[in-house]
Coordinates of C-alpha atoms and ligand atoms in Angstrom, one line a residue:
X1 CA 112.2 164.1 80.4
X2 CA 113.1 163.7 84.1
X3 CA 111.0 165.3 86.9
X4 CA 113.2 168.5 86.9
X5 CA 112.4 169.1 83.3
X6 CA 115.7 168.0 81.7
X7 CA 115.8 165.4 79.0
X8 CA 118.3 162.5 79.5
X9 CA 118.3 159.3 81.5
X10 CA 115.1 159.0 83.5
X11 CA 114.3 157.0 86.6
X12 CA 111.9 154.3 85.6
X13 CA 110.2 151.9 88.0
X14 CA 109.2 148.5 86.5
X15 CA 106.7 146.8 88.8
X16 CA 106.6 143.0 88.2
X17 CA 109.4 140.7 87.1
X18 CA 107.5 138.3 84.8
X19 CA 108.5 138.1 81.2
X20 CA 106.7 141.4 80.4
X21 CA 108.5 143.2 83.2
X22 CA 111.9 141.8 82.2
X23 CA 111.4 142.8 78.6
X24 CA 110.4 146.3 79.7
X25 CA 113.3 146.6 82.0
X26 CA 115.8 145.5 79.4
X27 CA 114.4 147.8 76.7
X28 CA 114.3 150.8 79.1
X29 CA 117.9 150.1 80.2
X30 CA 118.9 149.9 76.5
X31 CA 117.3 153.3 76.0
X32 CA 119.7 154.6 78.6
X33 CA 117.4 155.0 81.6
X34 CA 118.0 154.2 85.2
X35 CA 115.7 151.2 85.9
X36 CA 114.5 149.7 89.2
X37 CA 112.6 146.5 88.8
X38 CA 110.5 145.4 91.8
X39 CA 109.1 141.9 92.0
X40 CA 107.0 140.7 94.9
X41 CA 108.0 137.0 94.7
X42 CA 111.4 135.7 95.8
X43 CA 112.2 134.9 92.2
X44 CA 111.8 136.5 88.8
X45 CA 109.8 134.9 85.9
X46 CA 106.2 135.2 87.1
X47 CA 104.1 132.5 85.6
X48 CA 107.0 131.2 83.5
X49 CA 109.5 130.3 86.1
X50 CA 111.0 127.3 87.8
X51 CA 109.6 126.1 91.1
X52 CA 110.6 123.6 93.8
X53 CA 108.1 120.7 93.8
X54 CA 108.3 117.5 95.8
X55 CA 112.1 118.1 96.3
X56 CA 112.7 118.7 92.6
X57 CA 113.1 121.7 90.5
X58 CA 110.2 121.7 88.0
X59 CA 108.7 124.4 85.9
X60 CA 105.6 126.3 87.1
X61 CA 103.9 124.7 84.1
X62 CA 105.1 123.1 80.9
X63 CA 105.6 125.8 78.3
X64 CA 105.9 125.6 74.5
X65 CA 107.3 128.4 72.3
X66 CA 106.9 128.5 68.5
X67 CA 109.1 129.9 65.8
X68 CA 106.8 132.9 65.4
X69 CA 107.9 134.2 68.9
X70 CA 110.1 136.7 67.2
X71 CA 110.6 139.2 70.0
X72 CA 110.9 136.6 72.7
X73 CA 113.7 134.8 70.9
X74 CA 115.4 138.1 70.1
X75 CA 115.2 139.2 73.8
X76 CA 116.6 135.8 74.9
X77 CA 119.6 136.3 72.6
X78 CA 120.1 139.9 73.6
X79 CA 120.6 138.9 77.2
X80 CA 123.0 136.1 76.2
X81 CA 120.9 133.0 76.1
X82 CA 121.9 130.5 73.4
X83 CA 118.4 129.8 72.0
X84 CA 119.6 126.8 70.0
X85 CA 121.0 125.2 73.2
X86 CA 117.9 125.8 75.5
X87 CA 115.2 125.1 72.9
X88 CA 114.5 121.9 71.0
X89 CA 113.2 122.8 67.5
X90 CA 110.9 120.6 65.5
X91 CA 108.4 121.2 62.8
X92 CA 104.8 121.3 64.1
X93 CA 103.5 117.8 64.8
X94 CA 100.2 117.0 66.5
X95 CA 100.8 113.3 66.6
X96 CA 99.0 110.8 68.8
X97 CA 100.6 107.8 70.6
X98 CA 99.6 105.4 67.8
X99 CA 101.7 107.5 65.5
X100 CA 98.9 109.2 63.4
X101 CA 98.2 113.0 63.2
X102 CA 99.3 116.1 61.4
X103 CA 103.1 116.4 60.8
X104 CA 104.3 119.5 58.9
X105 CA 107.4 118.9 56.8
X106 CA 109.9 121.7 56.9
X107 CA 109.8 124.3 54.0
X108 CA 107.6 127.1 52.8
X109 CA 104.5 127.4 55.1
X110 CA 101.6 127.0 52.7
X111 CA 103.3 124.1 50.9
X112 CA 104.2 122.5 54.2
X113 CA 100.6 122.7 55.4
X114 CA 99.2 121.2 52.2
X115 CA 101.8 118.4 52.2
X116 CA 101.2 117.8 56.0
X117 CA 97.4 117.5 55.5
X118 CA 97.8 115.3 52.4
X119 CA 100.2 113.1 54.3
X120 CA 97.8 112.6 57.3
X121 CA 96.9 109.2 56.0
X122 CA 94.8 108.2 59.0
X123 CA 92.3 110.8 57.9
X124 CA 90.0 109.7 55.1
X125 CA 90.6 111.5 51.7
X126 CA 87.3 113.4 51.9
X127 CA 88.3 114.8 55.3
X128 CA 91.8 115.9 54.1
X129 CA 90.2 117.7 51.2
X130 CA 87.6 119.2 53.5
X131 CA 90.3 120.5 55.9
X132 CA 92.3 122.0 53.1
X133 CA 89.2 123.7 51.6
X134 CA 88.4 125.2 55.0
X135 CA 92.0 126.5 55.5
X136 CA 91.9 128.0 51.9
X137 CA 88.6 129.7 52.8
X138 CA 90.1 131.3 55.9
X139 CA 93.1 132.4 53.9
X140 CA 90.9 133.9 51.2
X141 CA 89.0 135.8 53.9
X142 CA 92.3 137.3 55.1
X143 CA 92.1 135.3 58.3
X144 CA 89.2 137.5 59.5
X145 CA 85.9 136.5 60.9
X146 CA 83.1 138.2 63.0
X147 CA 84.6 139.2 66.4
X148 CA 81.6 137.5 68.1
X149 CA 82.4 134.1 66.6
X150 CA 83.7 131.2 68.6
X151 CA 86.2 128.7 67.3
X152 CA 83.5 126.0 67.2
X153 CA 81.3 128.3 65.0
X154 CA 84.2 129.2 62.8
X155 CA 85.1 125.6 62.2
X156 CA 81.6 124.2 61.9
X157 CA 82.3 122.9 58.4
X158 CA 85.4 121.1 59.5
X159 CA 85.4 117.3 59.2
X160 CA 84.7 115.9 62.6
X161 CA 87.9 114.0 63.1
X162 CA 90.1 116.9 61.9
X163 CA 88.2 119.2 64.2
X164 CA 88.8 116.9 67.2
X165 CA 92.4 116.0 66.4
X166 CA 93.7 119.3 65.1
X167 CA 91.5 122.3 65.6
X168 CA 90.5 121.6 69.2
X169 CA 94.0 120.8 70.4
X170 CA 95.5 123.7 68.5
X171 CA 92.9 126.0 70.1
X172 CA 93.3 124.9 73.6
X173 CA 97.1 124.9 73.3
X174 CA 97.3 128.4 71.9
X175 CA 94.3 130.1 73.6
X176 CA 93.9 127.9 76.7
X177 CA 90.2 128.1 76.2
X178 CA 87.9 125.3 74.9
X179 CA 86.8 125.7 71.3
X180 CA 83.2 126.3 72.2
X181 CA 84.1 129.4 74.2
X182 CA 87.3 130.6 72.4
X183 CA 87.6 133.5 70.1
X184 CA 87.6 132.5 66.4
X185 CA 89.4 135.7 65.5
X186 CA 92.3 135.2 67.9
X187 CA 92.8 131.6 66.6
X188 CA 92.7 132.9 63.0
X189 CA 95.4 135.5 63.9
X190 CA 97.6 132.8 65.5
X191 CA 97.2 130.5 62.5
X192 CA 98.0 133.4 60.1
X193 CA 101.2 134.2 61.9
X194 CA 102.3 130.8 62.9
X195 CA 100.9 128.2 60.5
X196 CA 100.9 130.5 57.4
X197 CA 103.5 133.0 58.5
X198 CA 107.2 133.1 57.8
X199 CA 109.3 130.0 57.2
X200 CA 109.8 128.2 60.5
X201 CA 107.1 130.2 62.3
X202 CA 105.1 127.1 63.0
X203 CA 108.1 125.2 64.4
X204 CA 107.6 124.0 68.0
X205 CA 110.4 125.1 70.4
X206 CA 110.4 122.9 73.4
X207 CA 112.4 124.0 76.4
X208 CA 115.3 121.7 77.2
X209 CA 116.4 123.8 80.2
X210 CA 114.4 125.1 83.2
X211 CA 112.3 128.1 82.5
X212 CA 114.6 130.2 84.7
X213 CA 117.4 129.6 82.2
X214 CA 115.3 130.6 79.2
X215 CA 115.2 134.3 80.3
X216 CA 114.8 135.3 84.0
X217 CA 118.3 134.5 85.2
X218 CA 120.2 135.9 82.2
X219 CA 118.0 139.0 82.0
X220 CA 118.7 139.8 85.7
X221 CA 122.4 139.4 85.1
X222 CA 122.2 141.6 82.0
X223 CA 120.3 144.3 83.9
X224 CA 122.6 144.3 86.9
X225 CA 125.7 144.5 84.7
X226 CA 124.3 147.7 83.3
X227 CA 123.5 149.3 86.6
X228 CA 119.8 148.5 86.8
X229 CA 118.5 147.5 90.2
X230 CA 116.6 144.2 90.5
X231 CA 114.8 143.9 93.8
X232 CA 112.9 140.6 94.6
X233 CA 110.6 140.1 97.6
X234 CA 109.1 143.6 97.3
X235 CA 105.4 143.9 96.7
X236 CA 104.5 147.4 95.5
X237 CA 101.5 148.5 97.6
X238 CA 100.8 152.0 96.2
X239 CA 101.3 153.9 93.0
X240 CA 100.5 157.6 92.7
X241 CA 101.0 159.3 89.4
X242 CA 101.2 163.1 89.4
X243 CA 102.1 165.6 86.7
X244 CA 105.7 165.8 87.7
X245 CA 106.5 162.2 88.9
X246 CA 105.3 158.8 89.8
X247 CA 105.4 157.8 93.5
X248 CA 105.9 154.1 94.0
X249 CA 105.5 153.3 97.7
X250 CA 106.7 156.9 98.3
X251 CA 109.8 156.5 96.2
X252 CA 109.8 159.1 93.3
X253 CA 110.4 158.0 89.7
X254 CA 110.0 159.9 86.5
X255 CA 108.0 157.1 84.9
X256 CA 106.6 153.7 85.7
X257 CA 105.8 150.5 83.9
X258 CA 103.2 148.4 85.7
X259 CA 104.0 144.8 84.6
X260 CA 102.2 143.1 87.5
X261 CA 99.5 140.5 87.1
X262 CA 96.2 142.0 85.8
X263 CA 94.5 141.9 89.2
X264 CA 97.4 143.7 90.9
X265 CA 97.7 146.2 88.1
X266 CA 94.0 146.9 88.5
X267 CA 94.5 147.5 92.3
X268 CA 97.6 149.7 91.8
X269 CA 96.0 151.8 89.1
X270 CA 92.5 152.2 90.6
X271 CA 93.3 155.8 91.8
X272 CA 95.0 157.0 88.6
X273 CA 92.7 155.2 86.1
X274 CA 89.5 154.0 87.6
X275 CA 87.7 153.0 84.4
X276 CA 90.7 151.1 83.1
X277 CA 91.1 149.4 86.5
X278 CA 87.4 148.3 86.5
X279 CA 87.7 146.7 83.1
X280 CA 90.9 144.9 84.0
X281 CA 89.5 143.6 87.3
X282 CA 86.7 142.1 85.3
X283 CA 89.0 139.8 83.2
X284 CA 88.0 136.1 83.6
X285 CA 90.7 133.4 83.7
X286 CA 91.3 129.8 82.6
X287 CA 93.4 127.4 84.6
X288 CA 96.1 125.0 83.5
X289 CA 97.0 121.8 85.4
X290 CA 100.4 120.3 84.9
X291 CA 101.1 116.8 86.3
X292 CA 104.3 114.9 86.4
X293 CA 104.6 111.2 86.3
X294 CA 107.6 108.8 86.3
X295 CA 107.6 105.9 83.8
X296 CA 111.2 104.7 83.6
X297 CA 110.6 102.2 80.8
X298 CA 108.5 104.4 78.6
X299 CA 110.1 105.1 75.2
X300 CA 108.6 107.6 72.8
X301 CA 109.5 108.4 69.2
X302 CA 109.2 112.1 69.9
X303 CA 109.4 114.4 73.0
X304 CA 105.9 115.8 72.6
X305 CA 102.7 113.7 72.1
X306 CA 99.1 114.8 71.6
X307 CA 96.5 112.9 73.6
X308 CA 92.8 112.4 73.0
X309 CA 91.0 114.5 75.6
X310 CA 87.3 114.4 76.5
X311 CA 85.1 114.5 79.6
X312 CA 87.0 111.5 81.0
X313 CA 90.5 112.2 79.7
X314 CA 91.9 115.5 81.0
X315 CA 95.3 116.0 79.3
X316 CA 95.7 117.2 75.7
X317 CA 99.5 117.0 75.5
X318 CA 102.3 115.1 77.2
X319 CA 106.1 115.7 77.2
X320 CA 109.0 113.4 77.6
X321 CA 111.1 115.6 79.9
X322 CA 114.0 113.0 79.8
X323 CA 114.3 113.6 76.1
X324 CA 114.3 117.3 76.7
X325 CA 117.3 117.4 79.0
X326 CA 115.4 116.6 82.2
X327 CA 115.6 113.5 84.4
X328 CA 115.2 110.3 82.4
X329 CA 111.7 108.7 82.8
X330 CA 110.0 111.9 83.9
X331 CA 106.9 113.0 81.8
X332 CA 104.6 116.1 82.0
X333 CA 100.9 115.9 81.3
X334 CA 99.2 119.2 80.4
X335 CA 95.5 120.0 81.0
X336 CA 94.7 123.3 79.4
X337 CA 91.3 125.1 79.6
X338 CA 91.1 123.0 82.8
X339 CA 88.1 124.7 84.6
X340 CA 86.0 121.5 84.7
X341 CA 88.9 119.5 86.1
X342 CA 89.7 122.1 88.8
X343 CA 86.1 121.8 89.8
X344 CA 86.3 118.0 89.8
X345 CA 89.1 118.2 92.4
X346 CA 92.7 117.0 92.7
X347 CA 91.9 113.4 93.5
X348 CA 89.5 112.9 90.6
X349 CA 91.9 114.6 88.2
X350 CA 94.8 112.5 89.4
X351 CA 92.8 109.3 88.9
X352 CA 91.6 110.3 85.5
X353 CA 95.1 111.3 84.4
X354 CA 96.6 108.0 85.5
X355 CA 93.8 106.1 83.7
X356 CA 94.4 108.2 80.6
X357 CA 98.1 107.4 80.7
X358 CA 97.5 103.7 81.2
X359 CA 95.2 103.7 78.2
X360 CA 97.5 105.7 75.9
X361 CA 100.7 104.0 77.1
X362 CA 99.8 100.5 78.1
X363 CA 102.0 99.0 80.9
X364 CA 102.9 95.9 78.7
X365 CA 104.8 98.2 76.3
X366 CA 105.7 101.2 78.5
X367 CA 106.1 99.7 81.9
X368 CA 104.7 101.0 85.2
X369 CA 103.8 104.6 85.9
X370 CA 104.2 106.5 89.2
X371 CA 102.5 109.8 90.1
X372 CA 105.1 112.5 91.1
X373 CA 103.2 115.8 91.5
X374 CA 100.8 118.2 90.0
X375 CA 100.4 121.9 90.0
X376 CA 97.3 123.9 89.3
X377 CA 97.6 127.5 88.1
X378 CA 94.0 128.8 88.5
X379 CA 94.8 132.1 86.7
X380 CA 97.1 130.7 84.1
X381 CA 95.8 132.9 81.4
X382 CA 92.8 135.1 80.6
X383 CA 89.8 133.3 79.1
X384 CA 90.3 134.1 75.4
X385 CA 86.6 134.4 74.6
X386 CA 85.0 136.6 71.9
X387 CA 83.6 139.0 74.5
X388 CA 87.0 139.6 76.2
X389 CA 87.7 143.3 76.5
X390 CA 91.4 144.0 76.6
X391 CA 92.6 147.4 77.9
X392 CA 95.2 149.7 76.5
X393 CA 98.7 150.1 77.8
X394 CA 98.7 153.9 78.1
X395 CA 96.9 154.8 81.3
X396 CA 98.7 158.0 82.3
X397 CA 101.3 160.2 80.6
X398 CA 103.9 158.8 82.9
X399 CA 102.6 155.3 83.3
X400 CA 102.3 152.4 80.9
X401 CA 101.0 148.9 81.5
X402 CA 102.7 145.7 80.3
X403 CA 101.6 142.1 80.5
X404 CA 99.9 139.4 78.4
X405 CA 96.5 140.9 79.3
X406 CA 97.2 144.3 77.6
X407 CA 95.4 145.1 74.3
X408 CA 96.9 143.0 71.5
X409 CA 96.0 140.5 68.8
X410 CA 97.4 137.4 70.5
X411 CA 96.3 135.1 73.3
X412 CA 98.0 135.2 76.7
X413 CA 101.5 134.0 75.7
X414 CA 105.1 134.7 76.4
X415 CA 105.4 136.5 73.1
X416 CA 102.4 138.7 74.0
X417 CA 103.9 139.5 77.4
X418 CA 107.3 140.3 75.9
X419 CA 105.9 142.4 73.1
X420 CA 103.8 144.4 75.6
X421 CA 106.9 145.0 77.7
X422 CA 109.0 146.3 74.8
X423 CA 106.1 148.5 73.6
X424 CA 105.6 150.0 77.1
X425 CA 109.3 150.9 77.4
X426 CA 109.4 152.3 73.8
X427 CA 106.1 154.3 74.5
X428 CA 107.5 155.9 77.6
X429 CA 110.9 156.6 76.0
X430 CA 109.1 158.4 73.1
X431 CA 106.9 160.4 75.5
X432 CA 108.1 164.0 75.8
Ligands
LIG501 C1 100.9 126.6 83.5 C2 101.1 127.6 82.4 C3 101.4 127.2 81.2 C4 101.6 128.1 80.1 N1 102.0 127.7 78.9 C5 102.3 128.6 78.0 C6 102.9 128.2 76.8 O1 103.0 127.0 76.5 N2 103.3 129.1 75.9 C7 103.2 130.4 76.1 O2 103.6 131.3 75.3 N3 102.6 130.9 77.3 C8 102.2 130.0 78.2 N4 101.7 130.4 79.4 C9 101.4 131.8 79.5 C10 102.6 132.6 79.9 O3 103.3 132.0 81.0 C11 102.2 134.0 80.3 O4 101.5 134.6 79.2 C12 103.4 134.9 80.7 O5 104.3 134.3 81.6 C13 102.8 136.2 81.3 O6 103.9 137.1 81.7 P1 103.6 138.5 82.4 O7 104.9 139.1 82.6 O8 102.6 139.2 81.5 O9 102.8 138.2 83.7 P2 103.3 137.4 85.1 O10 104.1 136.2 84.6 O11 102.0 137.1 85.8 O12 104.2 138.4 85.8 C14 103.7 139.4 86.7 C15 104.7 139.5 87.8 O13 104.3 140.6 88.6 C16 104.6 140.3 90.0 N5 103.7 141.2 90.8 C17 102.4 141.2 90.9 N6 102.0 142.2 91.7 C18 103.1 142.8 92.1 C19 103.3 143.9 93.0 N7 102.3 144.6 93.5 N8 104.6 144.3 93.2 C20 105.6 143.7 92.6 N9 105.4 142.6 91.8 C21 104.2 142.2 91.5 C22 104.2 138.8 90.0 O14 104.7 138.2 91.1 C23 104.7 138.3 88.7 O15 106.1 137.9 88.8 C24 101.4 129.5 80.4 C25 101.1 129.9 81.7 C26 100.9 129.0 82.7 C27 100.6 129.5 84.1

């Protein structure tokens, strides 16, 4: 209902143009409302956008999507993105430079997992059976565990090598939180829906176009073509929700979706929802460092490689961007759950990353390597720990919150952000 009491198209403000805000704006427009999207940065996309770095257009951080990202893929297609063209699809493989690791064959998920584990020949037979027994136990328990359990506790019976080369990397890639601090229940949910979900759900979808081309650019065009307003460079300073309207920096709307970062949402909603705001302001974060190097002679068998990470080796994954449509010879190294490396400092991290590269890809085979740039996102995602309290989306009859931090079963991901945006728009649309 609009502020004058009539039903029909409403004026809806969407605050924040990350993937949650874009999803919310598209869905609200689809519902027939008049949408104004306000983004404080000069560009849309939030944490998943392209940025200029050392004179090159690079992504804000290397992103991976998986086949289970149902709503994200549908949204991309809805706004006209050819997902087959911009994403490189491969069955899940956590494979190390020497060529060993878990490779799932394509096919039905459970069979693929069993065949993948049995085919992991570098793992002793006893360990392969131990890993399968553990996965079977998780499945029989309905992928549920005590909410207070960490991933390390959940997987305490896992054979050591399978833990270090599969569970830890999966955990840090999906939850961006080290296994000793990460929520066992959230990892189980991810495994249920990705590894043991629908056919193809576990497939890795690696961007082979800049992040801007995966959604933000096409979504902006789609919105503008349908009469929505997309305003960049406008930081919303004040939101006042009343019984009859929502004032966004003095501009009146019928409803609003706050899809800003968690800290900004907490600030904007402090007057309307003080308890909600306090909980959201208390969220703790985990950083991600992405580093780019040039190694013109390096040749990999696959575009994504797992790396052995420990206290001296920061990166868990590396990507051959040349094989993914980027400049030949450019590689990205990803350090997830990177709090310790942020503390160690930029120089120490750079030295350690170059040493890790040299060890994993010796110069005699892969030629020389040159540092290009690095980027640290200190608040890349929330720390996905068992004690994390996530807050609901409905904060006021006229206001919904969207964003990866909103209550939900998944870690901070593009899919979590998109689903929250769609749900916020649907929720407001359904509100009387
Ligand atoms: C380095 C890195 C790597 C990642 N890797 C992956 C990955 O591999 N796979 C995956 O699924 N996810 C990954 N993520 C997480 C993913 O990027 C996020 O979950 C997702 O982008 C969150 O989207 P969002 O819309 O909820 O929030 P944001 O992207 O934070 O969007 C919020 C937007 O609101 C704007 N804003 C804030 N305050 C205001 C205001 N007052 N007025 C107007 N605008 C405002 C911000 O500028 C921003 O654009 C990664 C994140 C990072 C940083």
